[in-house]
PDB file of C-alpha atoms in Angstrom:
ATOM      1  CA  MET A   1       3.478 177.919  75.782  1.00 63.00           C
ATOM      2  CA  SER A   2       4.026 175.659  79.268  1.00 79.00           C
ATOM      3  CA  TYR A   3       6.980 176.505  81.326  1.00 81.00           C
ATOM      4  CA  HIS A   4       7.942 174.926  84.589  1.00 89.00           C
ATOM      5  CA  LEU A   5      10.697 175.649  86.900  1.00 93.00           C
ATOM      6  CA  PHE A   6      12.108 172.944  89.180  1.00 95.00           C
ATOM      7  CA  LYS A   7      14.901 174.121  91.918  1.00 95.00           C
ATOM      8  CA  GLN A   8      17.678 172.186  93.255  1.00 92.00           C
ATOM      9  CA  ASN A   9      16.594 172.126  96.322  1.00 91.00           C
ATOM     10  CA  ASP A  10      13.251 170.506  95.124  1.00 90.00           C
ATOM     11  CA  HIS A  11      15.017 167.553  93.630  1.00 94.00           C
ATOM     12  CA  GLN A  12      14.597 164.136  95.327  1.00 93.00           C
ATOM     13  CA  THR A  13      17.704 162.927  96.912  1.00 93.00           C
ATOM     14  CA  SER A  14      18.476 159.453  97.954  1.00 92.00           C
ATOM     15  CA  ARG A  15      21.404 157.370  98.420  1.00 88.00           C
ATOM     16  CA  TRP A  16      22.415 154.099  96.338  1.00 82.00           C
ATOM     17  CA  SER A  17      25.187 151.603  96.698  1.00 78.00           C
ATOM     18  CA  GLY A  18      27.876 153.927  95.145  1.00 82.00           C
ATOM     19  CA  GLY A  19      26.974 157.285  95.958  1.00 88.00           C
ATOM     20  CA  GLU A  20      24.222 159.613  95.796  1.00 93.00           C
ATOM     21  CA  THR A  21      20.941 159.867  93.034  1.00 95.00           C
ATOM     22  CA  ILE A  22      19.199 163.138  92.595  1.00 96.00           C
ATOM     23  CA  GLN A  23      15.498 162.703  90.875  1.00 97.00           C
ATOM     24  CA  VAL A  24      15.141 165.363  88.831  1.00 97.00           C
ATOM     25  CA  PHE A  25      11.922 164.411  87.301  1.00 98.00           C
ATOM     26  CA  LEU A  26       9.482 161.629  87.100  1.00 98.00           C
ATOM     27  CA  TYR A  27       6.610 161.061  85.007  1.00 97.00           C
ATOM     28  CA  PRO A  28       3.563 160.528  85.876  1.00 96.00           C
ATOM     29  CA  PRO A  29       4.284 162.702  88.753  1.00 94.00           C
ATOM     30  CA  THR A  30       2.250 160.323  90.727  1.00 95.00           C
ATOM     31  CA  GLY A  31       4.065 157.391  89.652  1.00 96.00           C
ATOM     32  CA  LYS A  32       7.050 155.672  91.639  1.00 95.00           C
ATOM     33  CA  TYR A  33      10.622 154.637  90.493  1.00 94.00           C
ATOM     34  CA  GLU A  34       9.967 150.952  90.302  1.00 93.00           C
ATOM     35  CA  PRO A  35       9.315 148.889  87.124  1.00 93.00           C
ATOM     36  CA  GLY A  36       5.828 149.290  85.170  1.00 95.00           C
ATOM     37  CA  LYS A  37       5.367 152.063  87.749  1.00 97.00           C
ATOM     38  CA  PHE A  38       6.523 155.272  85.534  1.00 98.00           C
ATOM     39  CA  ASP A  39       6.795 156.055  82.018  1.00 98.00           C
ATOM     40  CA  TYR A  40       9.912 158.166  82.125  1.00 98.00           C
ATOM     41  CA  ARG A  41      12.680 159.258  84.645  1.00 98.00           C
ATOM     42  CA  ILE A  42      15.409 162.184  84.665  1.00 99.00           C
ATOM     43  CA  SER A  43      18.223 162.091  87.327  1.00 98.00           C
ATOM     44  CA  THR A  44      21.616 162.875  88.187  1.00 97.00           C
ATOM     45  CA  ALA A  45      24.274 160.560  90.151  1.00 95.00           C
ATOM     46  CA  SER A  46      27.238 160.283  91.799  1.00 94.00           C
ATOM     47  CA  VAL A  47      29.512 157.165  91.060  1.00 92.00           C
ATOM     48  CA  GLU A  48      31.685 157.206  93.884  1.00 92.00           C
ATOM     49  CA  ILE A  49      32.940 153.910  93.627  1.00 93.00           C
ATOM     50  CA  GLU A  50      35.609 152.556  90.896  1.00 94.00           C
ATOM     51  CA  GLU A  51      33.356 149.639  89.899  1.00 94.00           C
ATOM     52  CA  SER A  52      29.440 149.701  89.627  1.00 91.00           C
ATOM     53  CA  THR A  53      26.516 147.668  88.617  1.00 91.00           C
ATOM     54  CA  PHE A  54      23.270 149.098  87.026  1.00 91.00           C
ATOM     55  CA  SER A  55      19.824 147.687  88.327  1.00 89.00           C
ATOM     56  CA  ALA A  56      18.242 146.107  85.705  1.00 91.00           C
ATOM     57  CA  LEU A  57      15.033 147.657  84.217  1.00 95.00           C
ATOM     58  CA  PRO A  58      13.590 145.360  81.662  1.00 96.00           C
ATOM     59  CA  GLY A  59      10.882 146.890  79.483  1.00 96.00           C
ATOM     60  CA  TYR A  60      12.709 150.277  79.533  1.00 98.00           C
ATOM     61  CA  LYS A  61      15.089 152.724  77.580  1.00 98.00           C
ATOM     62  CA  ARG A  62      18.130 153.815  78.636  1.00 98.00           C
ATOM     63  CA  LEU A  63      20.196 157.123  78.202  1.00 99.00           C
ATOM     64  CA  LEU A  64      23.477 157.591  80.046  1.00 98.00           C
ATOM     65  CA  MET A  65      26.170 160.602  79.932  1.00 98.00           C
ATOM     66  CA  SER A  66      29.219 161.740  82.377  1.00 97.00           C
ATOM     67  CA  LEU A  67      29.398 165.097  83.223  1.00 97.00           C
ATOM     68  CA  ASN A  68      32.991 165.129  83.958  1.00 95.00           C
ATOM     69  CA  HIS A  69      34.702 161.871  83.650  1.00 95.00           C
ATOM     70  CA  PRO A  70      35.477 158.924  80.922  1.00 96.00           C
ATOM     71  CA  LEU A  71      33.449 155.897  81.648  1.00 96.00           C
ATOM     72  CA  GLU A  72      33.890 152.565  80.693  1.00 97.00           C
ATOM     73  CA  LEU A  73      30.786 150.425  79.958  1.00 97.00           C
ATOM     74  CA  THR A  74      29.680 146.880  79.610  1.00 97.00           C
ATOM     75  CA  HIS A  75      26.575 145.896  78.521  1.00 96.00           C
ATOM     76  CA  GLU A  76      25.510 142.212  78.685  1.00 95.00           C
ATOM     77  CA  SER A  77      22.011 140.859  76.898  1.00 92.00           C
ATOM     78  CA  GLU A  78      21.078 137.177  75.861  1.00 89.00           C
ATOM     79  CA  SER A  79      22.371 137.710  72.418  1.00 91.00           C
ATOM     80  CA  SER A  80      26.068 140.044  72.652  1.00 94.00           C
ATOM     81  CA  THR A  81      28.203 141.693  75.078  1.00 96.00           C
ATOM     82  CA  VAL A  82      28.912 145.219  74.328  1.00 96.00           C
ATOM     83  CA  ASN A  83      31.966 147.398  75.570  1.00 96.00           C
ATOM     84  CA  LYS A  84      32.104 151.006  75.535  1.00 96.00           C
ATOM     85  CA  ARG A  85      33.788 153.746  76.535  1.00 97.00           C
ATOM     86  CA  ILE A  86      32.067 157.414  76.814  1.00 96.00           C
ATOM     87  CA  LYS A  87      33.963 161.241  77.245  1.00 96.00           C
ATOM     88  CA  ALA A  88      32.382 163.487  79.357  1.00 96.00           C
ATOM     89  CA  PHE A  89      28.779 164.629  77.408  1.00 97.00           C
ATOM     90  CA  GLU A  90      28.841 161.889  75.059  1.00 97.00           C
ATOM     91  CA  VAL A  91      25.660 159.431  75.323  1.00 98.00           C
ATOM     92  CA  ASP A  92      25.310 155.853  75.339  1.00 98.00           C
ATOM     93  CA  ALA A  93      22.178 154.266  74.925  1.00 97.00           C
ATOM     94  CA  PHE A  94      21.239 150.550  75.931  1.00 97.00           C
ATOM     95  CA  ASP A  95      18.622 148.540  77.141  1.00 97.00           C
ATOM     96  CA  GLY A  96      17.369 148.395  80.558  1.00 96.00           C
ATOM     97  CA  ALA A  97      17.144 144.863  80.428  1.00 96.00           C
ATOM     98  CA  ASP A  98      20.878 144.425  79.833  1.00 96.00           C
ATOM     99  CA  LYS A  99      23.254 143.419  82.538  1.00 96.00           C
ATOM    100  CA  THR A 100      25.463 146.580  82.684  1.00 96.00           C
ATOM    101  CA  LYS A 101      28.464 147.390  84.544  1.00 95.00           C
ATOM    102  CA  SER A 102      30.844 150.501  85.175  1.00 95.00           C
ATOM    103  CA  VAL A 103      34.098 151.210  85.507  1.00 96.00           C
ATOM    104  CA  GLY A 104      35.250 154.432  86.806  1.00 95.00           C
ATOM    105  CA  LYS A 105      34.022 157.669  88.776  1.00 95.00           C
ATOM    106  CA  CYS A 106      32.105 160.386  87.692  1.00 95.00           C
ATOM    107  CA  GLN A 107      28.632 162.255  87.991  1.00 96.00           C
ATOM    108  CA  ASP A 108      26.554 161.021  85.517  1.00 96.00           C
ATOM    109  CA  PHE A 109      23.067 162.022  84.273  1.00 98.00           C
ATOM    110  CA  ASN A 110      20.424 159.367  82.853  1.00 98.00           C
ATOM    111  CA  VAL A 111      17.383 159.256  81.345  1.00 99.00           C
ATOM    112  CA  ILE A 112      15.135 156.062  81.660  1.00 98.00           C
ATOM    113  CA  PHE A 113      11.968 155.404  79.673  1.00 98.00           C
ATOM    114  CA  LYS A 114       9.400 153.244  78.327  1.00 98.00           C
ATOM    115  CA  PRO A 115       9.628 152.173  74.552  1.00 97.00           C
ATOM    116  CA  THR A 116       5.864 154.066  74.039  1.00 97.00           C
ATOM    117  CA  TYR A 117       8.422 157.306  74.249  1.00 98.00           C
ATOM    118  CA  VAL A 118      11.312 158.455  72.605  1.00 98.00           C
ATOM    119  CA  SER A 119      14.224 160.573  74.033  1.00 98.00           C
ATOM    120  CA  GLU A 120      17.202 162.300  73.011  1.00 98.00           C
ATOM    121  CA  MET A 121      19.790 164.207  75.411  1.00 98.00           C
ATOM    122  CA  SER A 122      22.763 166.258  74.704  1.00 96.00           C
ATOM    123  CA  ALA A 123      24.998 168.563  76.599  1.00 94.00           C
ATOM    124  CA  VAL A 124      23.997 172.461  75.095  1.00 88.00           C
ATOM    125  CA  SER A 125      26.805 175.045  74.573  1.00 82.00           C
ATOM    126  CA  THR A 126      26.530 178.286  76.290  1.00 68.00           C
ATOM    127  CA  ILE A 127      24.589 180.120  73.472  1.00 64.00           C
ATOM    128  CA  TYR A 128      21.566 178.163  72.332  1.00 71.00           C
ATOM    129  CA  ASP A 129      18.215 178.857  69.980  1.00 75.00           C
ATOM    130  CA  ARG A 130      15.664 176.461  69.743  1.00 78.00           C
ATOM    131  CA  SER A 131      12.414 176.428  67.928  1.00 78.00           C
ATOM    132  CA  LEU A 132      10.017 174.568  69.736  1.00 81.00           C
ATOM    133  CA  LEU A 133       7.887 171.661  68.082  1.00 83.00           C
ATOM    134  CA  PRO A 134       4.800 170.743  69.151  1.00 82.00           C
ATOM    135  CA  CYS A 135       3.906 167.590  71.371  1.00 86.00           C
ATOM    136  CA  VAL A 136       7.461 167.610  72.684  1.00 91.00           C
ATOM    137  CA  ARG A 137       8.515 168.161  76.050  1.00 93.00           C
ATOM    138  CA  TYR A 138      11.845 169.772  76.735  1.00 93.00           C
ATOM    139  CA  PHE A 139      13.812 170.045  79.840  1.00 95.00           C
ATOM    140  CA  TYR A 140      16.761 171.925  80.731  1.00 94.00           C
ATOM    141  CA  TYR A 141      19.120 171.003  83.392  1.00 96.00           C
ATOM    142  CA  MET A 142      21.797 173.702  84.119  1.00 95.00           C
ATOM    143  CA  LEU A 143      25.320 172.692  84.694  1.00 94.00           C
ATOM    144  CA  VAL A 144      26.098 176.625  85.613  1.00 93.00           C
ATOM    145  CA  ASP A 145      24.021 179.662  86.651  1.00 93.00           C
ATOM    146  CA  GLY A 146      23.113 181.243  83.509  1.00 91.00           C
ATOM    147  CA  VAL A 147      19.595 183.016  81.807  1.00 91.00           C
ATOM    148  CA  MET A 148      16.893 181.420  79.857  1.00 89.00           C
ATOM    149  CA  THR A 149      15.120 183.742  77.142  1.00 87.00           C
ATOM    150  CA  TYR A 150      11.888 182.121  75.942  1.00 82.00           C
ATOM    151  CA  ILE A 151       9.072 183.759  73.597  1.00 78.00           C
ATOM    152  CA  ASP A 152       5.450 183.137  74.399  1.00 74.00           C
ATOM    153  CA  GLN A 153       2.826 184.669  72.396  1.00 71.00           C
ATOM    154  CA  GLU A 154       5.419 186.738  71.158  1.00 73.00           C
ATOM    155  CA  GLU A 155       6.073 187.943  74.748  1.00 80.00           C
ATOM    156  CA  LYS A 156       9.682 187.835  75.698  1.00 84.00           C
ATOM    157  CA  HIS A 157      10.187 186.734  79.250  1.00 83.00           C
ATOM    158  CA  VAL A 158      13.746 186.258  80.993  1.00 88.00           C
ATOM    159  CA  ALA A 159      14.326 183.639  84.097  1.00 88.00           C
ATOM    160  CA  LYS A 160      17.695 183.696  86.242  1.00 92.00           C
ATOM    161  CA  LEU A 161      18.366 180.183  86.853  1.00 94.00           C
ATOM    162  CA  GLU A 162      21.008 178.274  89.074  1.00 95.00           C
ATOM    163  CA  ALA A 163      23.193 175.370  88.497  1.00 95.00           C
ATOM    164  CA  GLY A 164      21.146 172.336  89.345  1.00 96.00           C
ATOM    165  CA  ASP A 165      17.856 173.621  88.430  1.00 96.00           C
ATOM    166  CA  CYS A 166      15.723 172.137  85.648  1.00 96.00           C
ATOM    167  CA  VAL A 167      13.124 173.795  83.291  1.00 93.00           C
ATOM    168  CA  MET A 168      10.419 171.815  81.248  1.00 93.00           C
ATOM    169  CA  VAL A 169       8.792 173.602  78.597  1.00 88.00           C
ATOM    170  CA  GLU A 170       6.061 172.363  76.561  1.00 82.00           C
ATOM    171  CA  GLU A 171       5.056 173.839  73.104  1.00 68.00           C
ATOM    172  CA  GLY A 172       1.466 175.377  73.056  1.00 60.00           C
ATOM    173  CA  ARG A 173      -0.450 176.628  69.813  1.00 51.00           C
ATOM    174  CA  THR A 174       2.382 179.549  69.223  1.00 57.00           C
ATOM    175  CA  ILE A 175       6.076 178.487  67.554  1.00 52.00           C
ATOM    176  CA  SER A 176       8.032 179.617  70.601  1.00 69.00           C
ATOM    177  CA  MET A 177      11.774 179.998  70.905  1.00 77.00           C
ATOM    178  CA  ILE A 178      13.948 179.265  73.756  1.00 82.00           C
ATOM    179  CA  SER A 179      17.739 180.396  74.354  1.00 86.00           C
ATOM    180  CA  ILE A 180      20.450 179.773  77.440  1.00 86.00           C
ATOM    181  CA  GLU A 181      23.421 182.039  78.138  1.00 84.00           C
ATOM    182  CA  SER A 182      26.168 181.668  80.553  1.00 85.00           C
ATOM    183  CA  HIS A 183      29.417 183.012  81.373  1.00 77.00           C
ATOM    184  CA  GLN A 184      31.136 179.686  80.408  1.00 76.00           C
ATOM    185  CA  PRO A 185      33.632 179.633  77.709  1.00 74.00           C
ATOM    186  CA  GLN A 186      32.464 179.513  74.234  1.00 68.00           C
ATOM    187  CA  GLN A 187      31.413 175.825  73.469  1.00 72.00           C
ATOM    188  CA  SER A 188      31.668 174.336  76.815  1.00 83.00           C
ATOM    189  CA  PRO A 189      28.425 173.031  78.152  1.00 91.00           C
ATOM    190  CA  ALA A 190      26.124 175.020  80.053  1.00 90.00           C
ATOM    191  CA  THR A 191      22.841 172.657  80.215  1.00 93.00           C
ATOM    192  CA  VAL A 192      21.987 169.275  79.383  1.00 96.00           C
ATOM    193  CA  GLU A 193      19.076 169.036  77.067  1.00 95.00           C
ATOM    194  CA  VAL A 194      16.395 166.232  77.047  1.00 97.00           C
ATOM    195  CA  VAL A 195      13.884 165.917  74.778  1.00 96.00           C
ATOM    196  CA  VAL A 196      10.714 163.573  74.994  1.00 97.00           C
ATOM    197  CA  TRP A 197       7.884 162.888  73.052  1.00 96.00           C
ATOM    198  CA  LYS A 198       5.252 160.301  72.317  1.00 94.00           C
ATOM    199  CA  ASN A 199       6.565 157.237  70.259  1.00 92.00           C
ATOM    200  CA  GLU A 200       3.996 156.952  67.595  1.00 84.00           C
ATOM    201  CA  LYS A 201       5.055 153.443  66.105  1.00 77.00           C
ATOM    202  CA  SER A 202       3.813 152.032  69.414  1.00 65.00           C
ATOM    203  CA  LEU A 203       0.429 153.363  69.093  1.00 55.00           C
TER     204      LEU A 203
END
């Protein structure tokens, strides 16, 4: 099993028109956050203005989650207009080519990926066990301080994590287990889990 820890201070931070964005992970590492120059990107951003317009990213799919406040979203495509209201920790999936606007201030979490990949995102509770599948990457972005326990070739490892840290885990030849614990109240999200794998239908 391959395990990589990206500390909060390692993340790339930049300003955008509505706040601050933190790039948690970009693949490939040699890519750039420009259309066509990366395969997938994981980030979190502060939305400090009441209304904002998303950058168009044709050729990509997007997942969006608010980490704290409700968010109203409008997705306009060539064929339809869709209005959505998501609560904190709910996920909205949409096409990067859509003209997307949001209403509401929040801290959000984003995954942007090419259709050659499949991605899922969810908020994970304080105690969580996961058997890892082969050929899949698992990312865990910590919302609070916590402890991660993982098993690699039957050997147990424990890592202390801080809020803002991100762990990437890849399954190797052995079946592995990963768990996360924190002092959050039961059922309160402690981490955002992002799962990414190759889209076999696109091959």
